[in-house]
PDB file of C-alpha atoms in Angstrom:
ATOM      1  CA  MET A   1      -0.003  -0.073   0.024  1.00  0.00           C
ATOM      2  CA  ALA A   2       1.186   3.534  -0.757  1.00  0.00           C
ATOM      3  CA  GLU A   3       2.351   5.624   2.030  1.00  0.00           C
ATOM      4  CA  ALA A   4       0.437   8.851   2.530  1.00  0.00           C
ATOM      5  CA  GLN A   5       2.398  12.084   1.809  1.00  0.00           C
ATOM      6  CA  SER A   6       1.946  15.682   2.527  1.00  0.00           C
ATOM      7  CA  ILE A   7       1.254  18.169  -0.249  1.00  0.00           C
ATOM      8  CA  GLY A   8       0.996  22.050  -0.094  1.00  0.00           C
ATOM      9  CA  VAL A   9      -2.147  23.972  -0.487  1.00  0.00           C
ATOM     10  CA  GLU A  10      -1.315  25.067  -4.084  1.00  0.00           C
ATOM     11  CA  GLU A  11      -0.810  21.536  -5.271  1.00  0.00           C
ATOM     12  CA  PHE A  12      -3.953  20.301  -3.373  1.00  0.00           C
ATOM     13  CA  LEU A  13      -6.133  22.991  -5.049  1.00  0.00           C
ATOM     14  CA  GLU A  14      -4.598  22.120  -8.450  1.00  0.00           C
ATOM     15  CA  LEU A  15      -5.470  18.419  -7.826  1.00  0.00           C
ATOM     16  CA  ALA A  16      -8.982  19.485  -6.764  1.00  0.00           C
ATOM     17  CA  GLU A  17      -9.698  20.911 -10.139  1.00  0.00           C
ATOM     18  CA  THR A  18      -9.338  17.502 -11.934  1.00  0.00           C
ATOM     19  CA  LEU A  19     -10.129  14.942  -9.097  1.00  0.00           C
ATOM     20  CA  PRO A  20     -13.255  14.528  -7.096  1.00  0.00           C
ATOM     21  CA  LEU A  21     -13.090  16.273  -3.698  1.00  0.00           C
ATOM     22  CA  PHE A  22     -15.397  14.926  -0.867  1.00  0.00           C
ATOM     23  CA  ASP A  23     -16.050  16.932   2.276  1.00  0.00           C
ATOM     24  CA  VAL A  24     -17.100  14.692   5.281  1.00  0.00           C
ATOM     25  CA  ARG A  25     -18.186  17.383   7.562  1.00  0.00           C
ATOM     26  CA  THR A  26     -21.797  17.746   8.634  1.00  0.00           C
ATOM     27  CA  PRO A  27     -24.160  19.486   6.206  1.00  0.00           C
ATOM     28  CA  SER A  28     -24.326  22.712   8.146  1.00  0.00           C
ATOM     29  CA  GLU A  29     -20.445  22.910   8.374  1.00  0.00           C
ATOM     30  CA  PHE A  30     -20.303  22.319   4.670  1.00  0.00           C
ATOM     31  CA  SER A  31     -22.998  25.106   3.952  1.00  0.00           C
ATOM     32  CA  ASN A  32     -20.966  27.509   6.074  1.00  0.00           C
ATOM     33  CA  GLY A  33     -17.972  27.174   3.740  1.00  0.00           C
ATOM     34  CA  HIS A  34     -16.330  24.724   1.447  1.00  0.00           C
ATOM     35  CA  ILE A  35     -13.774  24.512  -1.350  1.00  0.00           C
ATOM     36  CA  PRO A  36     -15.545  25.220  -4.620  1.00  0.00           C
ATOM     37  CA  GLY A  37     -16.572  22.009  -6.428  1.00  0.00           C
ATOM     38  CA  ALA A  38     -16.337  19.916  -3.336  1.00  0.00           C
ATOM     39  CA  ARG A  39     -19.224  17.519  -2.632  1.00  0.00           C
ATOM     40  CA  ASN A  40     -20.702  16.846   0.766  1.00  0.00           C
ATOM     41  CA  LEU A  41     -20.549  13.241   2.003  1.00  0.00           C
ATOM     42  CA  PRO A  42     -21.173  13.793   5.653  1.00  0.00           C
ATOM     43  CA  LEU A  43     -19.988  11.168   8.226  1.00  0.00           C
ATOM     44  CA  PHE A  44     -22.399  12.658  10.824  1.00  0.00           C
ATOM     45  CA  SER A  45     -25.650  14.474  10.584  1.00  0.00           C
ATOM     46  CA  ASP A  46     -25.896  17.723  12.312  1.00  0.00           C
ATOM     47  CA  ASP A  47     -27.726  16.026  15.369  1.00  0.00           C
ATOM     48  CA  GLU A  48     -25.020  13.337  15.418  1.00  0.00           C
ATOM     49  CA  ARG A  49     -22.373  15.805  15.440  1.00  0.00           C
ATOM     50  CA  VAL A  50     -23.928  17.518  18.497  1.00  0.00           C
ATOM     51  CA  LYS A  51     -24.177  14.153  20.212  1.00  0.00           C
ATOM     52  CA  VAL A  52     -20.378  13.467  19.724  1.00  0.00           C
ATOM     53  CA  GLY A  53     -19.574  17.040  20.964  1.00  0.00           C
ATOM     54  CA  THR A  54     -21.774  16.599  23.942  1.00  0.00           C
ATOM     55  CA  THR A  55     -20.203  13.327  24.864  1.00  0.00           C
ATOM     56  CA  TYR A  56     -16.723  14.870  24.503  1.00  0.00           C
ATOM     57  CA  ASN A  57     -17.606  17.693  26.846  1.00  0.00           C
ATOM     58  CA  ARG A  58     -19.354  15.599  29.518  1.00  0.00           C
ATOM     59  CA  GLN A  59     -17.339  12.225  29.260  1.00  0.00           C
ATOM     60  CA  GLY A  60     -13.977  13.022  27.524  1.00  0.00           C
ATOM     61  CA  SER A  61     -12.351  12.119  24.174  1.00  0.00           C
ATOM     62  CA  GLN A  62     -12.334   8.354  24.427  1.00  0.00           C
ATOM     63  CA  GLU A  63     -16.196   8.112  25.019  1.00  0.00           C
ATOM     64  CA  ALA A  64     -16.633  10.610  22.222  1.00  0.00           C
ATOM     65  CA  ILE A  65     -14.679   8.458  19.847  1.00  0.00           C
ATOM     66  CA  LEU A  66     -16.669   5.463  20.822  1.00  0.00           C
ATOM     67  CA  THR A  67     -19.884   7.326  20.330  1.00  0.00           C
ATOM     68  CA  GLY A  68     -18.633   8.554  16.809  1.00  0.00           C
ATOM     69  CA  LEU A  69     -17.751   4.966  15.921  1.00  0.00           C
ATOM     70  CA  GLU A  70     -21.181   3.736  16.969  1.00  0.00           C
ATOM     71  CA  LEU A  71     -22.800   6.276  14.766  1.00  0.00           C
ATOM     72  CA  VAL A  72     -20.542   5.814  11.779  1.00  0.00           C
ATOM     73  CA  GLY A  73     -20.050   1.982  11.822  1.00  0.00           C
ATOM     74  CA  PRO A  74     -23.533   1.031  10.564  1.00  0.00           C
ATOM     75  CA  LYS A  75     -23.112   3.569   7.632  1.00  0.00           C
ATOM     76  CA  MET A  76     -19.981   1.858   6.436  1.00  0.00           C
ATOM     77  CA  ARG A  77     -21.689  -1.384   5.315  1.00  0.00           C
TER      78      ARG A  77
END
């Protein structure tokens, strides 16, 4: 498997002109601003994002990660 490599913003924007670009943020985050031409393919709904954030604030990062995995896991089938 190829190793991931870092690229600069300029190169990224050039690639984005010819390759599909998917933004996995929530619909409201996407509507607040995105790279032109990007498509929204959200991992979480807005309500699910609130649930993860609330879990993080109340129970910490480990519980928030588990909550996120519980929400996203069934969508990956």
